[in-house]
XYZ file of C-alpha atoms in Angstrom:
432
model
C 113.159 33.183 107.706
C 112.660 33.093 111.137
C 115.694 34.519 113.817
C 115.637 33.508 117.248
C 117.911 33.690 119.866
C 118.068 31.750 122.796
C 119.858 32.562 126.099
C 122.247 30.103 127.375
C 124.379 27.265 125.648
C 123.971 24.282 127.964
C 122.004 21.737 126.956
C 118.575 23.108 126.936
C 120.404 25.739 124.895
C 121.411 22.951 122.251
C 118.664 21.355 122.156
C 116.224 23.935 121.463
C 118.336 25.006 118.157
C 118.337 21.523 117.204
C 114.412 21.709 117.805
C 114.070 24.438 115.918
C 116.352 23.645 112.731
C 114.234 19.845 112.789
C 110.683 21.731 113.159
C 110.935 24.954 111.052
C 113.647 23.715 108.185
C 115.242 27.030 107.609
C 116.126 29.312 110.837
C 118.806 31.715 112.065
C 119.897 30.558 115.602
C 122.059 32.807 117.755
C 123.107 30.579 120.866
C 124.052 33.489 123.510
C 125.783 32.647 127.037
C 127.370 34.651 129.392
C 130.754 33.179 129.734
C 133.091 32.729 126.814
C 132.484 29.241 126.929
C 129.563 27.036 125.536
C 127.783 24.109 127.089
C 126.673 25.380 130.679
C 125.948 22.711 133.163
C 128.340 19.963 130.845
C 131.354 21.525 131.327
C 130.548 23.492 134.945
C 128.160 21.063 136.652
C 128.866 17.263 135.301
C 131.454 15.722 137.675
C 134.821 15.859 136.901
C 135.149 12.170 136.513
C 132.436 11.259 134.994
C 133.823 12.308 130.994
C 131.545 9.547 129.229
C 128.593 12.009 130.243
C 130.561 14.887 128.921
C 130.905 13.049 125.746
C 127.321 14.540 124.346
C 128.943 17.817 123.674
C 129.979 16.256 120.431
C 125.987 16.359 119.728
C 126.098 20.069 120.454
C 129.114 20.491 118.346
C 127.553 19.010 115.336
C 124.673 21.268 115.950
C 127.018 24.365 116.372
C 128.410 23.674 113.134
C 125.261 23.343 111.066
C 123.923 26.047 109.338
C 122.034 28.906 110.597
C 123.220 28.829 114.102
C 125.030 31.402 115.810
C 127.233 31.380 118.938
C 127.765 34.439 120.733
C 129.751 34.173 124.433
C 130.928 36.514 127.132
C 127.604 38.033 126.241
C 125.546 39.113 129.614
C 121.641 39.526 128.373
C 120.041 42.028 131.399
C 123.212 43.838 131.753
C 125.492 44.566 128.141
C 122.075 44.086 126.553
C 118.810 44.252 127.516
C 116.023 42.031 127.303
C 113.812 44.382 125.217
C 116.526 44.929 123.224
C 117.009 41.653 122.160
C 112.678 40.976 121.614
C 113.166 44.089 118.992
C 116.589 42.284 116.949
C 115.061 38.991 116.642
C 111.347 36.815 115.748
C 111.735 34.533 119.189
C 113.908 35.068 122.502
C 114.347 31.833 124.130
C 115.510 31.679 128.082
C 117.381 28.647 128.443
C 119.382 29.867 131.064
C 118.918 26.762 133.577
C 118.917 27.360 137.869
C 122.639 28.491 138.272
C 121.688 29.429 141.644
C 121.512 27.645 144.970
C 118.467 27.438 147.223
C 118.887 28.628 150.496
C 118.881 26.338 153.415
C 116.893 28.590 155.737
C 118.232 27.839 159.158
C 120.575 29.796 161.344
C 124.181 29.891 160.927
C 124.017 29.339 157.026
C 125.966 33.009 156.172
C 129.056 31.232 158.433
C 132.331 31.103 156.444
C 132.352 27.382 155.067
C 128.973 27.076 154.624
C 128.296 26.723 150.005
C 125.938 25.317 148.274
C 126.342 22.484 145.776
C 126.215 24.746 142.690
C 128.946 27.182 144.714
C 131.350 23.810 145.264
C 130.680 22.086 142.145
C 131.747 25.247 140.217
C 134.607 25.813 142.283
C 136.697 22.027 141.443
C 135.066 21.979 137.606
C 136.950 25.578 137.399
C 133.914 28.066 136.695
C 135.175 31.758 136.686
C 132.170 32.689 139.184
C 133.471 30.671 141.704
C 137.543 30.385 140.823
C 138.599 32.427 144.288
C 136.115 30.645 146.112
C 137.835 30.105 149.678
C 137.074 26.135 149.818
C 139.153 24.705 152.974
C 139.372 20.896 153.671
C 141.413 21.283 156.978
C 138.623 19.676 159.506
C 138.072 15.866 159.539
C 134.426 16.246 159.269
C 132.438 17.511 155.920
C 127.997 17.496 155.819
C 126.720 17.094 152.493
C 122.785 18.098 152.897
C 120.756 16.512 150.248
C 119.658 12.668 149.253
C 120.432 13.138 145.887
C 123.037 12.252 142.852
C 124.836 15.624 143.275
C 125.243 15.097 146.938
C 126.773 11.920 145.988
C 129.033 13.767 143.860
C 130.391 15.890 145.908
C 130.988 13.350 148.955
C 132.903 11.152 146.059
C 135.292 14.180 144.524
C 136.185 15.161 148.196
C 136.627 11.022 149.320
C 138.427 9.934 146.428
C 142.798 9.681 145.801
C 144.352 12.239 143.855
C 145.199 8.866 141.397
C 141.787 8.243 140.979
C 141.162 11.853 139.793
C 143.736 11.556 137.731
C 142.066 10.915 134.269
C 139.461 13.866 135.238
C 139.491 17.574 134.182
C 138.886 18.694 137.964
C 141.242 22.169 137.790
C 144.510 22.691 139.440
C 143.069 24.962 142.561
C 140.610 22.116 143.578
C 143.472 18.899 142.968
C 145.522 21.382 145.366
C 143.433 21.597 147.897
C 141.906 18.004 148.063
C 146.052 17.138 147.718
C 146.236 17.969 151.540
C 142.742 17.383 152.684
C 142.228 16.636 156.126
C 139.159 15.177 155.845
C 138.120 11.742 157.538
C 134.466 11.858 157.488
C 131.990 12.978 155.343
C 128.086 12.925 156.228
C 125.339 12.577 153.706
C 122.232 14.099 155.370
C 118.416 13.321 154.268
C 115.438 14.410 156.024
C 113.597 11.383 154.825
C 114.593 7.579 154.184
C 116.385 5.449 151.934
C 113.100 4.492 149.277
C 112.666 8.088 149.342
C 116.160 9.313 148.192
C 116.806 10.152 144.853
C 120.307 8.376 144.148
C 120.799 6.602 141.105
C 122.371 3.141 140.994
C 125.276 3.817 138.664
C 126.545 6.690 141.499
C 125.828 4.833 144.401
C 127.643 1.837 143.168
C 130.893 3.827 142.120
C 130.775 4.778 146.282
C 131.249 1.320 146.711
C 134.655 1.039 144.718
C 136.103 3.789 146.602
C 140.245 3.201 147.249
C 140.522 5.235 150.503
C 136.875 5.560 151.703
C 134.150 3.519 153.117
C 130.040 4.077 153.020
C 128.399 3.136 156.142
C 124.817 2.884 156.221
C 122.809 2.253 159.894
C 120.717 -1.141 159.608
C 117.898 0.368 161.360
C 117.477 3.021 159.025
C 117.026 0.387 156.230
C 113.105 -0.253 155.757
C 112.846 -4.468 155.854
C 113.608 -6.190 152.868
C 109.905 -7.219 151.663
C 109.476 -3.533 150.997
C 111.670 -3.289 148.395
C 109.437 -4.872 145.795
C 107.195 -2.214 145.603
C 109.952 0.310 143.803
C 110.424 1.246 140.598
C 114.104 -1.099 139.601
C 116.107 1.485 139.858
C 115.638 2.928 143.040
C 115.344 -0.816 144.146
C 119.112 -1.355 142.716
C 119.813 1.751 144.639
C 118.373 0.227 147.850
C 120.612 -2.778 147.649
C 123.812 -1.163 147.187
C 122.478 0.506 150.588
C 121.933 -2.905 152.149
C 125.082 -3.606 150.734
C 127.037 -0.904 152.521
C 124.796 -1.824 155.729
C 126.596 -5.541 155.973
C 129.752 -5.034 155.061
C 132.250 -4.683 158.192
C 134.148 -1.939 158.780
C 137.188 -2.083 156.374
C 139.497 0.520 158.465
C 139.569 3.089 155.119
C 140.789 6.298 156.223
C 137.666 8.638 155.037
C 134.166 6.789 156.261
C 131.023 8.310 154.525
C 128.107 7.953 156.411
C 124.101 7.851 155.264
C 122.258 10.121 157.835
C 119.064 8.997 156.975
C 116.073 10.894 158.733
C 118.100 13.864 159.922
C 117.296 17.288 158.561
C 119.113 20.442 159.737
C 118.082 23.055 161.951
C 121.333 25.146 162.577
C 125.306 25.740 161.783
C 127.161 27.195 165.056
C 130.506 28.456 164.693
C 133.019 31.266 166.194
C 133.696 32.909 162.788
C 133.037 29.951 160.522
C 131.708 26.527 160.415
C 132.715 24.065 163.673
C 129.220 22.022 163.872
C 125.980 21.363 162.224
C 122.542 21.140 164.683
C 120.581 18.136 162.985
C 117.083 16.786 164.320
C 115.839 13.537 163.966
C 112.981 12.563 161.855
C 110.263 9.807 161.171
C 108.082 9.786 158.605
C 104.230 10.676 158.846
C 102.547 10.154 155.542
C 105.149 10.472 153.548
C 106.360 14.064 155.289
C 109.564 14.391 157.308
C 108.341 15.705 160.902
C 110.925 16.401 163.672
C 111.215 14.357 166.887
C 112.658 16.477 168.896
C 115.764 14.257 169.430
C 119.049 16.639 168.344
C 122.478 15.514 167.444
C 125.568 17.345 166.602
C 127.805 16.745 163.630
C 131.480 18.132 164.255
C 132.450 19.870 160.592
C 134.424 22.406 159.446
C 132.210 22.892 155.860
C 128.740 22.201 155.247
C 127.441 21.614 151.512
C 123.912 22.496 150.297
C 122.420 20.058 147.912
C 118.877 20.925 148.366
C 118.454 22.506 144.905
C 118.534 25.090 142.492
C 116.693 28.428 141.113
C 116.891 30.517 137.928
C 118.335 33.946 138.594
C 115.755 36.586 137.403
C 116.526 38.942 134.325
C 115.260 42.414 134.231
C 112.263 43.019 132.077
C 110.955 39.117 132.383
C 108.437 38.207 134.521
C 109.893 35.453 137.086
C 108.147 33.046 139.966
C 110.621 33.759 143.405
C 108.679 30.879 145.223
C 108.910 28.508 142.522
C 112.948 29.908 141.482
C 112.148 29.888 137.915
C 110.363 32.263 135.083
C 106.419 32.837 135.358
C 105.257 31.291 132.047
C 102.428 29.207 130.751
C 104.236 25.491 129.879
C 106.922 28.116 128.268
C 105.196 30.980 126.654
C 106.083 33.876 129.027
C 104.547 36.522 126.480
C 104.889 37.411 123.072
C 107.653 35.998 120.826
C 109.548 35.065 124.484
C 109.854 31.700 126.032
C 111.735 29.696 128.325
C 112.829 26.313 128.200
C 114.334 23.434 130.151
C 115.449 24.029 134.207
C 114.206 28.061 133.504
C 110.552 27.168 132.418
C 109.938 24.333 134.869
C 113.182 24.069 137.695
C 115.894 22.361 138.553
C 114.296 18.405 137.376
C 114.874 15.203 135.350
C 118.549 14.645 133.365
C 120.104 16.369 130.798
C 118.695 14.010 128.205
C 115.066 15.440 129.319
C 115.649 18.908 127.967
C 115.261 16.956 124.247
C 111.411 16.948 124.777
C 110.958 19.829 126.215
C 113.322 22.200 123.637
C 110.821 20.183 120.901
C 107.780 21.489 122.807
C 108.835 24.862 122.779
C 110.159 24.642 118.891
C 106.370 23.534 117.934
C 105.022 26.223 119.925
C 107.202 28.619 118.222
C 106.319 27.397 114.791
C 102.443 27.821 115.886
C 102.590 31.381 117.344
C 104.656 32.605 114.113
C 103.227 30.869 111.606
C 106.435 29.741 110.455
C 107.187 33.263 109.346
C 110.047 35.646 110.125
C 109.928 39.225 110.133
C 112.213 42.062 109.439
C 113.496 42.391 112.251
C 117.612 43.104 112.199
C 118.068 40.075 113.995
C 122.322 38.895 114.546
C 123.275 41.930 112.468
C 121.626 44.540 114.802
C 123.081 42.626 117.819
C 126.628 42.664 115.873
C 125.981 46.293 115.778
C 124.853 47.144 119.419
C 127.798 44.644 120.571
C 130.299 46.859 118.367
C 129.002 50.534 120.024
C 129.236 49.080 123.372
C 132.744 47.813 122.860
C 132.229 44.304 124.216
C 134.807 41.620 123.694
C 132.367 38.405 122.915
C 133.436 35.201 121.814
C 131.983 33.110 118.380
C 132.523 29.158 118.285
C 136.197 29.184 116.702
C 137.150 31.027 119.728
C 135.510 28.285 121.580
C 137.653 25.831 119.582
C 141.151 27.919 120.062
C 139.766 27.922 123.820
C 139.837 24.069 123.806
C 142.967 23.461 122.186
C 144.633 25.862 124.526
C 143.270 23.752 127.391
C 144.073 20.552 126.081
C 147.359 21.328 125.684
C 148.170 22.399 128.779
C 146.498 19.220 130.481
C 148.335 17.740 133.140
C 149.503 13.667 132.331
C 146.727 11.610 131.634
C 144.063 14.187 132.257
C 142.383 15.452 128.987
C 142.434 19.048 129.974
C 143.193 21.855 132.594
C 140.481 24.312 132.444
C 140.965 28.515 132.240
C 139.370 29.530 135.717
C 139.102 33.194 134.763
C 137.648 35.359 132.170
C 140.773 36.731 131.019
C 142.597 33.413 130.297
C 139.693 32.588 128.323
C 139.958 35.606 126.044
C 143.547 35.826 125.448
C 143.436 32.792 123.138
C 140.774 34.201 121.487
C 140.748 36.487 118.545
C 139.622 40.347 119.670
């Protein structure tokens, strides 16, 4: 039978050996992931307080425990083992490593101390070992959030909201500490374009509304009249009127106000030594494009986030697209008996419900290329081998599950877990 691995267990990851099991009956699937931990973006990316979304892991559990799939963590493919390597073990190699990576901003001043991106700041409060020591600082009344999209909103609601209202979330101990004694008064949320042109969803822009401590503010003359409206697709119009919504209301007196900057776009971070302002020009929009007026305003902070986006980090040995941030392939095929799937074949779009499709697209094209048959290729038991030479500590699922007890019972009250930020917590629950 056919023996494929695929690289990364978030949800592309998941549901690509789902694919694969539904499309080609019998197959040998070795999930592999670089972190001792399965599920990628679910348990790293998904807002702490938002655990109804993180409920589909159960999906990815039940396809972890079928049989014929593999999971192999704390497993770095381009480093501990190569990518050739891994074409020669097994039928398939499937990338479905995501875009880990932030997108640069491109203006001056974005190297200053306190300036992250998204996927830098989201790691660091959902407790990801990359970015555990990250030096986060909420000591400065103002925060800029670049971006017009849901993970903006994210981030301007985890730093906004009450230490009670985080309570029933698995945002780590680090992050709780710091937000504990945050200074922070006002948060901007900075889009180059307009509100029908953000890309906000109605469910998070609604929850900014319920907010115990903080207040949205939206400018009525950034608000496109009413009439307009019509012509969106419902739910960016639902979006719209929680806008209008925040537009009439009168200022409550809330002690953190977050503020819609619509038609700004940045053009520099000045500093002595770390973040004190952010340069923003204003726009107006000229067919659709965001062009610059000329007209400059300055937004006191003491740390800008990035949510502009996302790129897949490039493995040796596989052919990748810098300008697009993702893997050169054609709709997946990359070359012979490799793929790539998800955020790595096509970037950083759509929900985690849309890598279903695409992991089925890939599983057909699999099934077409082989002919449904394997090889004799060594497959898991040549890995197991190579893994054992090299001395390499990886993980398997029941260390997942020993992983997840230990952090479930060492959850705080009320919260349903406190995450291991480092590598070595991780492993010393697990078997060696």
């Amino acid at each position: 039978m056919l023996q494929i691995a695929v690289i990364g267990a978030g949800p592309a990851g998941y549901y690509t050996a789902e694919a694969l099991a539904k499309t080609l009956g019998e197959v040998k699937v070795d999930i592999i992931d670089r972190l001792p931990t399965p599920f990628g973006l679910i348990r790293a990316g998904v807002a702490p307080d938002h655990q109804s979304i993180k409920a589909v892991t159960k999906r990815y559990e039940a396809t972890a425990a079928s049989e014929g799939v593999g999971f192999i963590g704390n497993l770095q493919i381009g480093t501990d083992v190569s990518i050739d390597e891994l074409r020669g073990l097994y039928d398939a190699v499937v990338l479905a490593t995501g875009a880990p990576h932030d997108r640069p901003l491109g203006i001056p001043g974005e190297d200053l101390p306190g300036v992250l991106g998204s996927g830098s700041f989201v790691g660091w409060y959902n407790g990801h070992p990359d970015f555990a020591d990250l030096d986060v600082k909420l000591a400065h009344c103002g925060v800029a959030v670049i971006g017009n999209g849901n993970v903006a909103i994210d981030v301007a609601r985890i730093i906004a909201k009450t230490p009670e209202e985080l309570g029933s979330s698995d945002i780590v101990a680090h992050a709780s500490a710091e937000l504990l004694n945050s200074a922070v008064c006002d948060i901007h949320i900075i889009g180059r374009r307009g509100p029908h042109q953000a890309s906000f969803t109605p469910k998070e822009m609604g929850e900014l509304g319920q907010l115990e401590r903080a207040q949205p503010f939206v400018a009525p003359a950034d608000l496109p009249p009413e009439a307009e409206d019509a012509e969106l697709e419902p739910g960016l119009r639902k979006t719209v009127s929680h806008l209008r919504a925040f537009a009439a209301k009168p200022n409550e007196g809330k002690p953190v106000a977050i503020h819609f900057d619509f038609f700004y776009r940045p053009v520099a971070i000045e500093g002595d030594g770390k973040v004190e302002r952010l340069i923003v020009e204003r726009t107006k929009l000229d067919g659709g494009r965001a062009v610059g007026t000329g007209d400059m305003r300055t937004i006191d902070c003491g740390l800008v986030v990035s949510c502009i986006g996302y790129q897949t980090p490039s493995i040796p040995g596989v052919p990748h697209d810098d300008n697009a941030g993702r893997f050169a392939s054609d709709n997946g095929r990359i070359a012979p008996g490799l793929y790539a799937v998800g955020w790595a074949q096509h970037g950083p779009t759509g929900t985690i419900g849309t890598n279903r499709p695409d992991a089925f697209a890939i599983a057909e094209m699999i099934a077409a290329d082989s002919g449904g048959q394997g090889s004799e290729r060594a497959g898991r038991a040549g890995l197991d081998a190579l893994i054992a030479e090299r001395n390499i500590h990886v993980t398997s699922f029941e260390d997942w599950r020993a992983i997840d007890n230990a952090e479930m019972a060492r959850a705080r009250a009320g919260a349903p877990r406190e995450k291991f930020v480092r590598r070595h917590e991780m492993l010393s629950v697990t078997k060696p």
